[in-house]
CSV table of C-alpha atoms in Angstrom, one decimal:
chain,number,residue,atom,x,y,z
C,1394,UNK,CA,51.0,69.6,30.3
C,1395,UNK,CA,51.5,72.6,32.8
C,1396,UNK,CA,52.7,69.9,35.3
C,1397,UNK,CA,55.3,68.8,32.7
C,1398,UNK,CA,56.5,72.1,31.5
C,1399,UNK,CA,56.8,73.6,34.9
C,1400,UNK,CA,59.1,71.0,36.3
C,1401,UNK,CA,61.1,70.9,32.9
C,1402,UNK,CA,61.8,74.7,33.2
C,1403,UNK,CA,63.0,74.5,36.6
C,1404,UNK,CA,65.2,71.4,36.0
C,1405,UNK,CA,66.7,72.9,32.8
C,1406,UNK,CA,67.2,76.3,34.6
C,1407,UNK,CA,69.2,74.5,37.4
C,1408,UNK,CA,71.1,72.0,35.5
C,1409,UNK,CA,72.2,74.4,32.9
C,1410,UNK,CA,73.0,76.9,35.5
C,1411,UNK,CA,75.3,74.5,37.1
C,1412,UNK,CA,77.0,73.4,33.5
C,1413,UNK,CA,77.6,76.8,32.5
C,1414,UNK,CA,78.9,78.2,35.7
C,1415,UNK,CA,75.9,80.4,36.1
C,1416,UNK,CA,74.6,79.1,39.3
C,1417,UNK,CA,74.9,82.1,41.4
C,1418,UNK,CA,72.4,83.9,39.3
C,1419,UNK,CA,70.0,80.8,39.7
C,1420,UNK,CA,70.6,80.8,43.5
C,1421,UNK,CA,69.8,84.6,43.4
C,1422,UNK,CA,66.6,84.0,41.6
C,1423,UNK,CA,65.2,81.2,43.8
C,1424,UNK,CA,65.6,83.7,46.6
C,1425,UNK,CA,64.0,86.6,44.8
C,1426,UNK,CA,61.4,85.1,42.6
C,1427,UNK,CA,58.9,85.1,45.4
C,1428,UNK,CA,59.2,88.7,45.9
C,1429,UNK,CA,58.9,89.2,42.1
C,1430,UNK,CA,55.7,87.3,42.2
C,1431,UNK,CA,54.5,89.2,45.3
C,1432,UNK,CA,55.0,92.6,43.4
C,1433,UNK,CA,53.0,91.5,40.6
C,1434,UNK,CA,50.2,90.2,42.8
C,1435,UNK,CA,50.2,93.7,44.5
C,1436,UNK,CA,50.1,95.3,41.2
C,1437,UNK,CA,47.2,93.2,40.3
C,1438,UNK,CA,45.0,93.4,43.4
C,1439,UNK,CA,43.8,96.9,43.4
C,1440,UNK,CA,42.7,96.5,39.6
C,1441,UNK,CA,41.0,93.3,40.3
C,1442,UNK,CA,39.1,94.5,43.1
C,1443,UNK,CA,38.0,97.8,41.4
C,1444,UNK,CA,36.9,96.0,38.2
C,1445,UNK,CA,35.3,93.1,39.8
C,1446,UNK,CA,33.4,95.7,41.9
C,1447,UNK,CA,32.3,97.7,38.7
C,1448,UNK,CA,31.5,94.4,37.1
C,1449,UNK,CA,29.2,93.4,40.0
C,1450,UNK,CA,27.2,96.4,39.1
C,1451,UNK,CA,27.2,95.5,35.4
C,1452,UNK,CA,26.0,92.1,36.2
C,1453,UNK,CA,23.1,93.1,38.3
C,1454,UNK,CA,21.9,96.1,36.3
C,1455,UNK,CA,21.6,93.6,33.4
C,1456,UNK,CA,24.0,95.3,31.2
C,1457,UNK,CA,26.3,92.2,30.9
C,1458,UNK,CA,23.5,90.3,29.5
C,1459,UNK,CA,22.9,93.0,27.1
C,1460,UNK,CA,26.6,92.9,25.9
C,1461,UNK,CA,26.3,89.2,25.7
C,1462,UNK,CA,23.1,89.4,23.6
C,1463,UNK,CA,24.9,91.7,21.2
C,1464,UNK,CA,27.7,89.4,20.4
C,1465,UNK,CA,25.6,86.2,20.7
C,1466,UNK,CA,25.5,85.4,17.1
C,1467,UNK,CA,29.4,85.3,17.0
C,1468,UNK,CA,29.8,83.6,20.3
C,1469,UNK,CA,27.5,80.8,20.0
C,1470,UNK,CA,29.4,79.6,16.9
C,1471,UNK,CA,32.7,79.9,19.0
C,1472,UNK,CA,31.2,78.3,22.1
C,1473,UNK,CA,28.5,75.9,21.2
C,1474,UNK,CA,28.7,74.2,24.8
C,1475,UNK,CA,27.7,77.3,26.6
C,1476,UNK,CA,23.8,77.9,27.3
C,1477,UNK,CA,22.4,80.9,25.6
C,1478,UNK,CA,21.5,83.0,28.8
C,1479,UNK,CA,24.8,82.1,30.7
C,1480,UNK,CA,26.5,85.0,32.1
C,1481,UNK,CA,29.9,83.5,30.9
C,1482,UNK,CA,29.1,84.6,27.3
C,1483,UNK,CA,28.8,88.5,28.8
C,1484,UNK,CA,32.0,87.9,30.5
C,1485,UNK,CA,33.9,86.7,27.5
C,1486,UNK,CA,32.4,89.3,25.3
C,1487,UNK,CA,33.6,91.9,27.7
C,1488,UNK,CA,37.1,90.5,28.1
C,1489,UNK,CA,37.6,90.2,24.3
C,1490,UNK,CA,36.3,93.8,23.9
C,1491,UNK,CA,38.5,95.4,26.5
C,1492,UNK,CA,41.5,93.2,25.2
C,1493,UNK,CA,40.9,94.5,21.8
C,1494,UNK,CA,41.2,98.1,23.0
C,1495,UNK,CA,44.7,97.3,24.5
C,1496,UNK,CA,43.6,97.5,28.0
C,1497,UNK,CA,45.3,94.1,29.0
C,1498,UNK,CA,45.1,94.7,32.8
C,1499,UNK,CA,41.3,95.9,32.8
C,1500,UNK,CA,40.7,92.7,30.8
C,1501,UNK,CA,42.0,90.2,33.3
C,1502,UNK,CA,39.0,90.5,35.8
C,1503,UNK,CA,36.6,89.9,32.9
C,1504,UNK,CA,38.5,86.8,31.9
C,1505,UNK,CA,38.7,85.4,35.4
C,1506,UNK,CA,34.9,85.7,35.8
C,1507,UNK,CA,34.3,84.1,32.5
C,1508,UNK,CA,36.6,81.2,33.8
C,1509,UNK,CA,34.5,81.1,37.0
C,1510,UNK,CA,31.2,80.9,35.1
C,1511,UNK,CA,32.4,78.2,32.6
C,1512,UNK,CA,33.8,76.3,35.6
C,1513,UNK,CA,30.3,76.4,37.1
C,1514,UNK,CA,29.0,74.3,34.1
C,1515,UNK,CA,31.8,72.2,33.7
C,1516,UNK,CA,31.1,68.6,34.4
C,1517,UNK,CA,34.7,67.7,35.4
C,1518,UNK,CA,36.0,70.2,37.9
C,1519,UNK,CA,39.6,69.3,37.4
C,1520,UNK,CA,39.5,69.2,33.7
C,1521,UNK,CA,39.5,72.0,31.2
C,1522,UNK,CA,36.2,72.2,29.3
C,1523,UNK,CA,36.0,72.7,25.6
C,1524,UNK,CA,34.7,76.3,26.1
C,1525,UNK,CA,37.5,77.3,28.4
C,1526,UNK,CA,40.0,76.2,25.9
C,1527,UNK,CA,38.7,78.0,23.1
C,1528,UNK,CA,38.3,81.0,25.2
C,1529,UNK,CA,42.0,80.9,26.3
C,1530,UNK,CA,43.2,80.4,22.8
C,1531,UNK,CA,41.1,83.4,21.5
C,1532,UNK,CA,42.5,85.2,24.6
C,1533,UNK,CA,46.1,84.7,24.3
C,1534,UNK,CA,46.2,85.1,20.6
C,1535,UNK,CA,44.7,88.1,21.6
C,1536,UNK,CA,43.1,90.4,18.9
C,1537,UNK,CA,44.4,93.7,20.1
C,1538,UNK,CA,43.4,96.6,17.9
C,1539,UNK,CA,45.5,99.0,19.9
C,1540,UNK,CA,48.7,97.7,21.4
C,1541,UNK,CA,49.0,100.8,23.8
C,1542,UNK,CA,52.2,99.7,25.7
C,1543,UNK,CA,54.1,99.2,22.3
C,1544,UNK,CA,52.9,102.3,20.9
C,1545,UNK,CA,53.9,104.4,24.1
C,1546,UNK,CA,57.3,102.8,24.1
C,1547,UNK,CA,57.8,103.6,20.5
C,1548,UNK,CA,56.9,107.1,21.0
C,1549,UNK,CA,59.3,107.4,23.9
C,1550,UNK,CA,62.1,106.0,21.7
C,1551,UNK,CA,61.5,108.7,19.3
C,1552,UNK,CA,59.8,106.8,16.5
C,1553,UNK,CA,58.7,109.1,13.6
C,1554,UNK,CA,55.6,107.1,13.2
C,1555,UNK,CA,54.6,105.2,16.3
C,1556,UNK,CA,51.2,103.8,15.3
C,1557,UNK,CA,52.4,102.6,11.8
C,1558,UNK,CA,52.6,99.1,13.3
C,1559,UNK,CA,49.1,99.1,14.2
C,1560,UNK,CA,47.7,97.6,10.9
C,1561,UNK,CA,50.4,95.0,10.6
C,1562,UNK,CA,49.9,94.0,14.3
C,1563,UNK,CA,46.2,93.5,13.7
C,1564,UNK,CA,46.9,91.4,10.6
C,1565,UNK,CA,49.4,89.2,12.5
C,1566,UNK,CA,47.2,88.8,15.5
C,1567,UNK,CA,44.3,87.8,13.4
C,1568,UNK,CA,46.4,85.2,11.8
C,1569,UNK,CA,47.5,83.9,15.2
C,1570,UNK,CA,43.8,83.8,16.2
C,1571,UNK,CA,42.5,82.2,13.0
C,1572,UNK,CA,45.3,79.5,13.3
C,1573,UNK,CA,44.5,78.9,16.9
C,1574,UNK,CA,40.8,78.6,16.7
C,1575,UNK,CA,41.0,76.4,13.4
C,1576,UNK,CA,43.3,73.6,15.2
C,1577,UNK,CA,40.8,74.3,18.3
C,1578,UNK,CA,37.8,73.5,16.0
C,1579,UNK,CA,39.5,70.3,14.4
C,1580,UNK,CA,40.5,68.8,17.8
C,1581,UNK,CA,37.1,69.4,19.1
C,1582,UNK,CA,35.6,67.7,16.2
C,1583,UNK,CA,37.8,64.8,16.4
C,1584,UNK,CA,36.7,64.3,20.2
C,1585,UNK,CA,33.2,63.9,19.1
W,793,UNK,CA,45.0,107.1,18.9
W,794,UNK,CA,46.5,107.5,22.5
W,795,UNK,CA,43.7,109.9,23.2
W,796,UNK,CA,40.8,107.2,22.5
W,797,UNK,CA,42.3,104.7,24.8
W,798,UNK,CA,42.6,107.3,27.4
W,799,UNK,CA,39.1,108.2,27.2
W,800,UNK,CA,37.7,104.6,27.1
W,801,UNK,CA,38.1,103.3,30.5
W,802,UNK,CA,36.3,106.4,32.2
W,803,UNK,CA,33.6,105.9,29.6
W,804,UNK,CA,33.1,102.4,30.4
W,805,UNK,CA,33.0,103.3,34.2
W,806,UNK,CA,30.4,106.0,33.5
W,807,UNK,CA,28.3,103.7,31.3
W,808,UNK,CA,28.2,101.0,34.2
W,809,UNK,CA,27.4,103.5,36.9
W,810,UNK,CA,24.7,105.3,34.9
W,811,UNK,CA,23.1,102.2,33.6
W,812,UNK,CA,23.2,100.8,37.2
W,813,UNK,CA,21.1,104.0,38.3
W,814,UNK,CA,18.7,103.5,35.4
W,815,UNK,CA,18.0,100.0,36.5
W,816,UNK,CA,17.6,101.2,40.0
W,817,UNK,CA,19.9,98.8,41.7
W,818,UNK,CA,21.8,99.4,44.7
W,819,UNK,CA,25.2,100.1,42.9
W,820,UNK,CA,27.4,100.8,46.0
W,821,UNK,CA,26.4,97.5,47.6
W,822,UNK,CA,26.9,95.6,44.3
W,823,UNK,CA,30.4,97.2,43.9
W,824,UNK,CA,31.3,96.1,47.5
W,825,UNK,CA,30.1,92.7,46.8
W,826,UNK,CA,32.2,92.4,43.6
W,827,UNK,CA,35.3,94.0,45.3
W,828,UNK,CA,35.0,91.3,47.7
W,829,UNK,CA,35.2,88.7,45.1
W,830,UNK,CA,38.1,90.6,43.7
W,831,UNK,CA,39.9,89.9,47.0
W,832,UNK,CA,39.2,86.3,46.6
W,833,UNK,CA,40.3,85.9,43.1
W,834,UNK,CA,43.4,87.5,43.9
W,835,UNK,CA,43.9,85.2,46.6
W,836,UNK,CA,43.4,82.1,44.3
W,837,UNK,CA,45.7,83.5,41.6
W,838,UNK,CA,48.5,83.9,44.1
W,839,UNK,CA,50.0,80.4,44.5
W,840,UNK,CA,49.8,79.9,40.6
W,841,UNK,CA,51.4,83.3,39.9
W,842,UNK,CA,54.3,82.6,42.5
W,843,UNK,CA,54.8,79.1,41.0
W,844,UNK,CA,55.1,80.4,37.2
W,845,UNK,CA,57.4,83.5,38.2
W,846,UNK,CA,59.5,80.8,40.1
W,847,UNK,CA,59.8,78.4,37.2
W,848,UNK,CA,60.0,81.2,34.3
W,849,UNK,CA,62.7,83.1,36.1
W,850,UNK,CA,64.7,80.4,37.0
W,851,UNK,CA,64.7,79.3,33.3
W,852,UNK,CA,65.4,82.6,32.0
W,853,UNK,CA,68.2,83.4,34.3
W,854,UNK,CA,70.1,80.3,33.2
W,855,UNK,CA,70.4,81.8,29.9
W,856,UNK,CA,69.4,78.3,28.4
W,857,UNK,CA,67.5,80.3,25.7
W,858,UNK,CA,70.9,81.8,24.3
W,859,UNK,CA,72.2,78.1,24.1
W,860,UNK,CA,69.1,77.2,22.1
W,861,UNK,CA,69.6,80.2,19.8
W,862,UNK,CA,73.1,78.9,18.8
W,863,UNK,CA,71.6,75.9,17.1
W,864,UNK,CA,68.7,77.8,15.6
W,865,UNK,CA,70.8,80.6,14.0
W,866,UNK,CA,71.9,78.9,10.9
W,867,UNK,CA,68.5,77.9,10.0
W,868,UNK,CA,67.0,81.6,10.5
W,869,UNK,CA,69.9,83.1,8.6
W,870,UNK,CA,69.0,80.9,5.9
W,871,UNK,CA,65.4,82.3,5.8
W,872,UNK,CA,66.8,85.7,6.1
W,873,UNK,CA,65.1,86.5,9.4
W,874,UNK,CA,67.0,89.0,11.4
W,875,UNK,CA,69.1,87.3,14.2
W,876,UNK,CA,68.3,89.9,16.6
W,877,UNK,CA,64.7,89.1,16.8
W,878,UNK,CA,65.2,85.5,17.6
W,879,UNK,CA,65.2,85.7,21.5
W,880,UNK,CA,62.0,87.7,21.4
W,881,UNK,CA,60.1,85.2,19.3
W,882,UNK,CA,61.5,82.2,21.3
W,883,UNK,CA,60.4,84.0,24.6
W,884,UNK,CA,57.1,85.6,23.5
W,885,UNK,CA,54.8,82.8,24.7
W,886,UNK,CA,56.6,82.6,28.0
W,887,UNK,CA,57.2,86.0,29.4
W,888,UNK,CA,55.8,89.2,28.4
W,889,UNK,CA,57.8,91.3,30.4
W,890,UNK,CA,61.1,90.0,29.4
W,891,UNK,CA,59.8,90.4,25.5
W,892,UNK,CA,59.0,94.0,26.3
W,893,UNK,CA,62.7,94.7,27.7
W,894,UNK,CA,64.0,92.9,24.6
W,895,UNK,CA,61.9,95.0,22.4
W,896,UNK,CA,63.0,98.3,24.1
W,897,UNK,CA,66.6,97.3,23.8
W,898,UNK,CA,66.2,96.7,20.1
W,899,UNK,CA,64.7,100.3,19.8
W,900,UNK,CA,67.7,101.7,21.5
W,901,UNK,CA,70.2,99.5,19.4
W,902,UNK,CA,68.4,99.9,16.0
W,903,UNK,CA,65.8,102.5,16.6
W,904,UNK,CA,62.0,101.9,16.6
W,905,UNK,CA,61.8,102.8,12.7
W,906,UNK,CA,64.3,100.2,11.8
W,907,UNK,CA,63.0,96.9,10.2
W,908,UNK,CA,64.0,95.0,13.4
W,909,UNK,CA,62.4,97.8,15.5
W,910,UNK,CA,59.0,97.5,13.6
W,911,UNK,CA,59.1,93.8,13.4
W,912,UNK,CA,59.6,93.4,17.2
W,913,UNK,CA,56.6,96.0,17.7
W,914,UNK,CA,54.3,93.7,15.6
W,915,UNK,CA,55.5,90.6,17.7
W,916,UNK,CA,55.1,92.3,20.8
W,917,UNK,CA,51.6,93.3,19.7
W,918,UNK,CA,50.2,90.1,18.1
W,919,UNK,CA,50.2,87.7,20.9
W,920,UNK,CA,49.9,87.4,24.6
W,921,UNK,CA,52.1,85.4,26.9
W,922,UNK,CA,50.1,82.1,26.4
W,923,UNK,CA,52.1,80.0,28.9
W,924,UNK,CA,51.5,82.7,31.5
W,925,UNK,CA,47.8,83.7,30.9
W,926,UNK,CA,46.7,79.9,30.6
W,927,UNK,CA,48.3,79.1,33.8
W,928,UNK,CA,46.9,82.0,35.6
W,929,UNK,CA,43.4,81.4,34.4
W,930,UNK,CA,43.2,77.7,34.7
W,931,UNK,CA,44.7,78.2,38.3
W,932,UNK,CA,42.1,80.6,39.2
W,933,UNK,CA,39.4,77.8,38.9
W,934,UNK,CA,41.7,75.0,40.0
W,935,UNK,CA,41.9,73.3,36.7
W,936,UNK,CA,44.6,70.8,36.8
W,937,UNK,CA,44.1,68.7,33.5
W,938,UNK,CA,44.5,71.4,30.8
W,939,UNK,CA,44.0,68.8,27.8
W,940,UNK,CA,45.2,70.2,24.5
W,941,UNK,CA,44.9,74.0,25.7
W,942,UNK,CA,48.7,74.7,25.6
W,943,UNK,CA,49.4,72.9,22.4
W,944,UNK,CA,46.7,75.0,20.5
W,945,UNK,CA,47.8,78.1,22.2
W,946,UNK,CA,51.5,77.8,21.2
W,947,UNK,CA,50.3,76.9,17.8
W,948,UNK,CA,48.3,80.1,17.6
W,949,UNK,CA,51.6,81.9,18.7
W,950,UNK,CA,53.6,80.1,16.0
W,951,UNK,CA,50.9,81.4,13.4
W,952,UNK,CA,51.3,85.0,14.7
W,953,UNK,CA,55.0,84.9,14.7
W,954,UNK,CA,55.3,83.7,11.3
W,955,UNK,CA,52.6,86.0,10.0
W,956,UNK,CA,54.2,88.8,11.8
W,957,UNK,CA,57.7,88.0,9.7
W,958,UNK,CA,55.7,87.9,6.4
W,959,UNK,CA,53.7,90.9,7.1
W,960,UNK,CA,56.7,93.1,8.1
W,961,UNK,CA,58.4,92.3,4.9
W,962,UNK,CA,55.4,93.2,2.8
W,963,UNK,CA,54.8,96.2,4.7
W,964,UNK,CA,58.3,97.6,5.5
């Protein structure tokens, strides 16, 4: 799927650029986009290094297992294919918890480690496992309790009540998660 | 609210360190080992990220989205959904940074406390950039066959976007 979408986006961009006479912008973008990607990775690098360092401490001290244990009753229902004592559950729980607090960039390292652990128990290494898909659906429909970036931008634009959108956003994001997880569940059941 | 989120990260760091001491592990060595893994992870993500930025930015710069919007406008006008919000709803699963820019523009044009301003805030807060996140996470462990993942992710986004419209109408 990514294979198709990736190519189609580029093809549409170039063809529509040609047709609309906007090809100069496309030309520039092709040259600059590598730099944009590099800037993004340079922004991520220090965050990943620091948080993966801290996470290693949490892993070796058993803190991660403890977190996994607390959330196990819920997680075991969502991820029936992950064994009880697997580290992946700890990372998944931490990722979701940190995401909920609106700390997106700090959540990424947890998510990457979760994928790493799920890949270890994945029988087909080039194919997404069911657990991975459930995790990513949960992650991207992202239940964010405090959308920090949005609130700070609202504040900067002089909103009288920057935080008034918190409750509606939580409700909307819950709908997204429920919708995604339900479809995920239906597909998983059909595969069996 | 902001005070809470400012204090959370330092508290997590403190908790990790103190718990590590309590369990008598060598926290410094553990940190270094983990940091090294962080370098490897970044290295693994890099090609995926470049590939995504390349395709997404070419797509965005071509303005094809506006072309599509031309067709969708009558339909959305019928549903009484403000047209200014459309580009944001369409772009939400593809690019988080561009929807953030659109949201900010809407704030400047209509004000953050207008209906459009509030609706865009909810949209920005309610889902993550599915396409980008999925390709990044799958890319980090070299998964090529993503099966039904994107389909379900986009469906979740759709649920979120529809819910955002309905909820915004109920609340404001």
